[in-house]
PDB file of C-alpha atoms in Angstrom:
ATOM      1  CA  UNK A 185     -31.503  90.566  32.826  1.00  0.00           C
ATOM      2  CA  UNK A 186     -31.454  88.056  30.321  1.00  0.00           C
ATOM      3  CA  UNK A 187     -35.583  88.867  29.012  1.00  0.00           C
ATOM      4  CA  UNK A 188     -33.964  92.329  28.166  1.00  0.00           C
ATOM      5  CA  UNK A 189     -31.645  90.976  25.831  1.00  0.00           C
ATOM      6  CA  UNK A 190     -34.535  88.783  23.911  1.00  0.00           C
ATOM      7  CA  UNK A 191     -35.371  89.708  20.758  1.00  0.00           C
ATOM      8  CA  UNK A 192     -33.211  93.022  20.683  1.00  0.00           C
ATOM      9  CA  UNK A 193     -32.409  92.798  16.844  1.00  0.00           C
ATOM     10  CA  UNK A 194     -35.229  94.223  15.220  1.00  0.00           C
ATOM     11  CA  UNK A 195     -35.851  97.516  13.419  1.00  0.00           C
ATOM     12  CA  UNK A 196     -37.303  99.870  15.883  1.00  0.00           C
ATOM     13  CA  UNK A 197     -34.549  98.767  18.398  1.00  0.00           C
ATOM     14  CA  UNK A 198     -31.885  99.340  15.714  1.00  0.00           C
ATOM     15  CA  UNK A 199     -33.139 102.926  15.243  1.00  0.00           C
ATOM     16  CA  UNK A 200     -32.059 103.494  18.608  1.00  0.00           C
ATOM     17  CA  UNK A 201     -28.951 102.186  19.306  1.00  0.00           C
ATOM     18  CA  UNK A 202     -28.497 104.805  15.636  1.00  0.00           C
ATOM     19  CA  UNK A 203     -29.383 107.630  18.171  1.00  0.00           C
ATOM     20  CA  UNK A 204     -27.131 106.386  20.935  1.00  0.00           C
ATOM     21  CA  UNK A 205     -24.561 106.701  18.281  1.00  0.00           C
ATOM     22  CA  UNK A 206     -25.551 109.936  16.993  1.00  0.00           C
ATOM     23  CA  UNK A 207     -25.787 111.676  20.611  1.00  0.00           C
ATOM     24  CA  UNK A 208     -21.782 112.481  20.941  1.00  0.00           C
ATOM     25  CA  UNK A 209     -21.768 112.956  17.156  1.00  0.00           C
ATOM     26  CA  UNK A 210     -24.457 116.221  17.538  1.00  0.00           C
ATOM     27  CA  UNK A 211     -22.711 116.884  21.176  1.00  0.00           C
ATOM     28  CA  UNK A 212     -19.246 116.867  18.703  1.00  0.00           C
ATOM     29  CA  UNK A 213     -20.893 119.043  15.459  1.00  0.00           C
ATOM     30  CA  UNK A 214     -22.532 121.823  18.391  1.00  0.00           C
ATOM     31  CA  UNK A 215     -19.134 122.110  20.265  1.00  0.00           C
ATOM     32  CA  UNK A 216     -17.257 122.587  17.427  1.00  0.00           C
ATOM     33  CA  UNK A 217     -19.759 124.925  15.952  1.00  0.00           C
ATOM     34  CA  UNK A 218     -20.930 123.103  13.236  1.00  0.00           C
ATOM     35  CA  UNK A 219     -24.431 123.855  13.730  1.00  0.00           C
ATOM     36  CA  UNK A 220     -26.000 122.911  10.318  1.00  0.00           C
ATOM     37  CA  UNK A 221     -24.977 119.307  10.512  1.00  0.00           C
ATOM     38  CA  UNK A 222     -25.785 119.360  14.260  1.00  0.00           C
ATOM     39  CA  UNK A 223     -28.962 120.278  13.394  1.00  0.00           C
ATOM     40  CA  UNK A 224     -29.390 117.616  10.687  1.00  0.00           C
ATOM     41  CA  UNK A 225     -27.724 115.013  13.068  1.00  0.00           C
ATOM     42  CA  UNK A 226     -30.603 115.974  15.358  1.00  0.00           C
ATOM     43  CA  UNK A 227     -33.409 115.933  12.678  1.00  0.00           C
ATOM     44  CA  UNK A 228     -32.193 112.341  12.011  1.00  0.00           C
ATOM     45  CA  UNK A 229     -32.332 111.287  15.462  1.00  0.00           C
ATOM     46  CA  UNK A 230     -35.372 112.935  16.339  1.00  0.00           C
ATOM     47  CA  UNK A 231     -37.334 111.067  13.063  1.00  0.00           C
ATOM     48  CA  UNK A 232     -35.692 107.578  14.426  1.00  0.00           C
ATOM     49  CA  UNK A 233     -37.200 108.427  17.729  1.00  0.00           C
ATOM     50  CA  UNK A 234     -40.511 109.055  16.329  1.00  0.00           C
ATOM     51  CA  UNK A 235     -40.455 106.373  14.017  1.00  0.00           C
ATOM     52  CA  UNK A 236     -39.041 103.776  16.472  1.00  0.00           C
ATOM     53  CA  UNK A 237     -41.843 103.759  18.438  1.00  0.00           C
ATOM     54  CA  UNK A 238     -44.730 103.886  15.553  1.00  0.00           C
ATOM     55  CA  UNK A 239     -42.937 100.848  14.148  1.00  0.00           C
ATOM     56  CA  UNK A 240     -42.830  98.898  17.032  1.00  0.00           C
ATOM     57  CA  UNK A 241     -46.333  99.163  17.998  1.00  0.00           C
ATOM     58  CA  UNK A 242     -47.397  99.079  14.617  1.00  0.00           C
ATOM     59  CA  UNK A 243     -45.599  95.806  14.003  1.00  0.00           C
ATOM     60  CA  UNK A 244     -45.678  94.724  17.751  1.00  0.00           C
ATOM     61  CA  UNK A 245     -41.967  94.847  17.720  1.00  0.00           C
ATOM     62  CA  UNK A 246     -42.029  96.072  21.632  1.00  0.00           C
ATOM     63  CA  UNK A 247     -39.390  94.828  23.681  1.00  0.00           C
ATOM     64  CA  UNK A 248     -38.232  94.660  26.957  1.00  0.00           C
ATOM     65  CA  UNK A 249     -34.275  96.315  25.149  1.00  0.00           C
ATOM     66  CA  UNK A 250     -36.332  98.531  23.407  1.00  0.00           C
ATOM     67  CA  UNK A 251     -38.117  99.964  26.719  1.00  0.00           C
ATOM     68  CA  UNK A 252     -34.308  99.940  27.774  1.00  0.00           C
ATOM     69  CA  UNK A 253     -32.349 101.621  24.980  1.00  0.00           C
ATOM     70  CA  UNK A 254     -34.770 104.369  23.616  1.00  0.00           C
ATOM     71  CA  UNK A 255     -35.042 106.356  26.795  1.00  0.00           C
ATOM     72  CA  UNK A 256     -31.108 105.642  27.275  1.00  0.00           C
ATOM     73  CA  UNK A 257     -30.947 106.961  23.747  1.00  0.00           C
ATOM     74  CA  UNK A 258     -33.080 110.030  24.669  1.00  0.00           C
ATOM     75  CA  UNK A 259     -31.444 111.053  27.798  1.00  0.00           C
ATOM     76  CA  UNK A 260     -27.680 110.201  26.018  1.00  0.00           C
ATOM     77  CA  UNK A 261     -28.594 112.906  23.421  1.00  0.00           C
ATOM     78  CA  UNK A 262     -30.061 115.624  25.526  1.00  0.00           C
ATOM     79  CA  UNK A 263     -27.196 115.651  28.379  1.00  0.00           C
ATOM     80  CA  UNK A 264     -24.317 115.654  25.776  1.00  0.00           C
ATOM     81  CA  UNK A 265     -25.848 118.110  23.183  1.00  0.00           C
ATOM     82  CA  UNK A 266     -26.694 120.389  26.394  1.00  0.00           C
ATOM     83  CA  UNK A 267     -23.358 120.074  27.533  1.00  0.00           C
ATOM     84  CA  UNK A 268     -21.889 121.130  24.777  1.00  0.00           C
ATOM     85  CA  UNK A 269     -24.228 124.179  24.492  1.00  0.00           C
ATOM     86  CA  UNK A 270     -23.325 124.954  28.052  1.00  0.00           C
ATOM     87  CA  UNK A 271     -19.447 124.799  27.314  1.00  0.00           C
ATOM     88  CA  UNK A 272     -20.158 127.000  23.863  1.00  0.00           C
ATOM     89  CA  UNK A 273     -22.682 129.368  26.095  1.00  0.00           C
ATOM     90  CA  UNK A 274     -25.292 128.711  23.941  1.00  0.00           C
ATOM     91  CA  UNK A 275     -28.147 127.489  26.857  1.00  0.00           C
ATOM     92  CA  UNK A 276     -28.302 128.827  30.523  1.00  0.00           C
ATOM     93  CA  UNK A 277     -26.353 126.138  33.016  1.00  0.00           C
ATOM     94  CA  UNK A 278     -29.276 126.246  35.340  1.00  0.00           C
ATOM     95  CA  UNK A 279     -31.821 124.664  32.542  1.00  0.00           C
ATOM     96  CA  UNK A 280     -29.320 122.144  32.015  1.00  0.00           C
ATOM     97  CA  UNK A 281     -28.335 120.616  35.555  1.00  0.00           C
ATOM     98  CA  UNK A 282     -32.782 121.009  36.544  1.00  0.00           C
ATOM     99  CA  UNK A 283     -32.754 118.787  33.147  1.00  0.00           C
ATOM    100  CA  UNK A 284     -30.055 116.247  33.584  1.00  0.00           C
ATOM    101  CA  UNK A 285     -31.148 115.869  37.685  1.00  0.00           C
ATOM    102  CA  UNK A 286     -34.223 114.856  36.328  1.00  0.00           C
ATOM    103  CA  UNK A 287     -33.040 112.516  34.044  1.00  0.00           C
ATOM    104  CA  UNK A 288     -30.940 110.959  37.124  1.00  0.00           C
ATOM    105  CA  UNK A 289     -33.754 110.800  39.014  1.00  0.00           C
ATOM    106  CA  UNK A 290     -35.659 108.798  37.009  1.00  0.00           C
ATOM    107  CA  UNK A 291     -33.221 106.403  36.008  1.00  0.00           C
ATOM    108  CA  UNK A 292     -33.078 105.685  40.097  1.00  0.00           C
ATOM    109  CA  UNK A 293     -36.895 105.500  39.995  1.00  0.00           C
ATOM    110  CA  UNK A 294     -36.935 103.207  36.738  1.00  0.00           C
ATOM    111  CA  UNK A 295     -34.113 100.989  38.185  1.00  0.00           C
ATOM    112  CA  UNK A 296     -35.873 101.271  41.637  1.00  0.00           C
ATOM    113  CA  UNK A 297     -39.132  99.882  39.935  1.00  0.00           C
ATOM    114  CA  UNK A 298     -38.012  97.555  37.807  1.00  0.00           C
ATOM    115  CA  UNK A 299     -36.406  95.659  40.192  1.00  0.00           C
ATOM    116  CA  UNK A 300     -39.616  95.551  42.067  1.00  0.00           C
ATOM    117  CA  UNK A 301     -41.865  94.817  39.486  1.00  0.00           C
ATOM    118  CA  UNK A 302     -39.772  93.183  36.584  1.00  0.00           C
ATOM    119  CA  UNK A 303     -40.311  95.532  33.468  1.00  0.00           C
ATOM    120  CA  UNK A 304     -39.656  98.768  32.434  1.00  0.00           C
ATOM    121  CA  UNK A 305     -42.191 101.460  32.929  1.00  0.00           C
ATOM    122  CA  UNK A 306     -42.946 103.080  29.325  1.00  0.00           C
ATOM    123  CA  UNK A 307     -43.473 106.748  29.164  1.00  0.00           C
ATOM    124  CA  UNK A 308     -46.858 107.830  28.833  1.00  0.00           C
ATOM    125  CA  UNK A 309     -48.523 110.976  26.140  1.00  0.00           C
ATOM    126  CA  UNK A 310     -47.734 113.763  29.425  1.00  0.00           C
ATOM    127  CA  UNK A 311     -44.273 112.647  29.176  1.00  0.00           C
ATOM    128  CA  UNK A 312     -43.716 112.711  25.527  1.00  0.00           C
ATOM    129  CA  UNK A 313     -45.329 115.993  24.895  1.00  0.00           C
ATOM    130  CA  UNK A 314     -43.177 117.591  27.975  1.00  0.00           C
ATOM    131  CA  UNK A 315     -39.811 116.348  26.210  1.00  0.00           C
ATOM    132  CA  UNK A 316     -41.001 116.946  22.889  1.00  0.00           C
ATOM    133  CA  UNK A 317     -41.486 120.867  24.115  1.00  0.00           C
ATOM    134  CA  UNK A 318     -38.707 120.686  25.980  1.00  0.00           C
ATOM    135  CA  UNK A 319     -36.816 119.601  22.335  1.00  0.00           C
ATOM    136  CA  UNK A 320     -38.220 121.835  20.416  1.00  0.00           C
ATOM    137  CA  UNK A 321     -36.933 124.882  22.492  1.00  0.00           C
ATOM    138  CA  UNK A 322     -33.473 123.653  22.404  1.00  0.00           C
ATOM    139  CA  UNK A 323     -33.831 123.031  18.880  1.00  0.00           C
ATOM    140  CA  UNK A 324     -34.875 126.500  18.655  1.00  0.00           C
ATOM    141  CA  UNK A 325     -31.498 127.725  20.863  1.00  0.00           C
ATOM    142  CA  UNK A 326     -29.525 125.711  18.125  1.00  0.00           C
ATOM    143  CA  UNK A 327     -30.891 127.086  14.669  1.00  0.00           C
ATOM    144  CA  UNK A 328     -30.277 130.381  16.631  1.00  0.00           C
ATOM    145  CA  UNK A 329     -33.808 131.745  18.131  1.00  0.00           C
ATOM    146  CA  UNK A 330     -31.745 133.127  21.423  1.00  0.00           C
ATOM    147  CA  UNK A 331     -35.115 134.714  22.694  1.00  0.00           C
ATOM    148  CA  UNK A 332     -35.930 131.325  24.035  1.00  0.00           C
ATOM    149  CA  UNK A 333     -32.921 130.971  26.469  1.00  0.00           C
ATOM    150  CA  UNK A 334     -33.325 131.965  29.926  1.00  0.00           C
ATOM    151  CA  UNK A 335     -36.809 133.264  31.871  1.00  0.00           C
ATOM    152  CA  UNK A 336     -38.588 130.985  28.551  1.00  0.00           C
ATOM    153  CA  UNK A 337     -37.113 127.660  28.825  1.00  0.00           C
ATOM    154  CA  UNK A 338     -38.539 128.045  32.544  1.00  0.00           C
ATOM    155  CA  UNK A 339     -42.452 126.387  31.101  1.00  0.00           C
ATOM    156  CA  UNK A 340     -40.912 123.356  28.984  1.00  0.00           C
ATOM    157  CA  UNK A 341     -38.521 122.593  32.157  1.00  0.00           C
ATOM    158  CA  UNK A 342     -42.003 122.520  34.679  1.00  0.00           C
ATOM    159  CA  UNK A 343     -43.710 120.623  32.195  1.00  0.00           C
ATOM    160  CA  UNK A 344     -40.943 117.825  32.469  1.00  0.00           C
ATOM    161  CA  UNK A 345     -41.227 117.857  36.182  1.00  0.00           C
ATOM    162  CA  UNK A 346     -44.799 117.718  35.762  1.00  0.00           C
ATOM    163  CA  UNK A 347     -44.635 114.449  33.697  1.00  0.00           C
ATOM    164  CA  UNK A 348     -41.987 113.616  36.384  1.00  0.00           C
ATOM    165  CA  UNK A 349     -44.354 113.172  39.069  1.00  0.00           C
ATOM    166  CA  UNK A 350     -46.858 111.938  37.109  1.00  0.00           C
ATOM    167  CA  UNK A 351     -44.668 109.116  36.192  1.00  0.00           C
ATOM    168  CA  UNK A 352     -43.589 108.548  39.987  1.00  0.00           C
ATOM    169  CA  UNK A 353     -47.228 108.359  40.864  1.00  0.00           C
ATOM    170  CA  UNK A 354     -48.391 106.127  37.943  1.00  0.00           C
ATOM    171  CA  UNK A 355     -45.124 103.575  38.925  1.00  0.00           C
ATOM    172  CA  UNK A 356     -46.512 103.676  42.785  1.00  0.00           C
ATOM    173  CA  UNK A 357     -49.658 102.606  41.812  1.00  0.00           C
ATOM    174  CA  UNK A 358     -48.653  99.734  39.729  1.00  0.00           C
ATOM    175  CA  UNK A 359     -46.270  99.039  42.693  1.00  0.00           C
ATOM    176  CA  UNK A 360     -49.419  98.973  45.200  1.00  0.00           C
ATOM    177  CA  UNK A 361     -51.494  96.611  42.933  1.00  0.00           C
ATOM    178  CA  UNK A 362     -49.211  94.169  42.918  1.00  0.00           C
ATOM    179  CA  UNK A 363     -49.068  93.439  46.122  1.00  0.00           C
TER     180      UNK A 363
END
């Protein structure tokens, strides 16, 4: 546990820990219907996540906290900003619990492999295109385009999966060459 912890203070890992911090803030500005600085919270947090990574393989900043708190980041901000656009009926419940059970899930496969190989899996392109879809169409819900919720938000949400299994299969395989 202690490798995660080395060399945490740097740029790209500060960026993140911003985005923990601005996850209930968004969550907060969407329940209470204050959508424009929700949506600006979320530009802001979105850029850091772009720019986190960028700068840390740019700069070879990559660390074993960063592999840690930038997905934690990611899934803190989508399951409290859907939340709160379930409780203000702005998304359909049934995109939200498919997305946060699949967040769950891998968090049990990430903690699963890590403790079998010692690191922490980083996403691959698949995966960051699916959630990047998946973030633009709730986006979308936010600045108001309704005609995305329901029957649409169906392809970003089998994309995910589909980077889901992907990832489970890419983690087994690193499993089975190790041995």
């Amino acid at each position: 546990m202690s490798k995660i912890f080395e060399n945490m203070w740097n740029i790209p890992n500060l960026m993140s820990i911003v985005r923990l911090i601005l996850a209930p803030v968004a969550a907060f500005l969407i329940y209470y219907d204050y959508q424009g600085y929700a949506i600006f919270a979320l530009v802001i947090a979105g850029s850091f996540d772009i720019l986190d990574g960028i700068i840390a393989r740019k700069y070879n900043l990559v660390t074993e906290f960063g592999k840690l708190i930038d997905p934690l980041a990611d899934k803190a901000m989508y399951a409290l900003v859907l939340i709160a656009m379930v409780l203000t009926d702005q998304i359909v419940v049934w995109y939200v619990l498919l997305f946060i059970l699949r967040d769950v899930l891998i968090l049990i496969g990430t903690l699963s492999f890590s403790s079998k190989v010692h690191e922490i899996p980083q996403a691959d392109k698949f995966g960051k295109l699916s959630i990047f879809i998946n973030a633009m169409s709730i986006f979308l819900i936010i600045c108001g385009v309704k005609e995305i919720n329901g029957i649409f938000l169906l392809i970003p949400l089998i994309l995910l999966y589909l980077s889901t299994i992907n990832y489970i299969l890419k983690g087994m395989d690193i499993i089975k060459n190790q041995k």
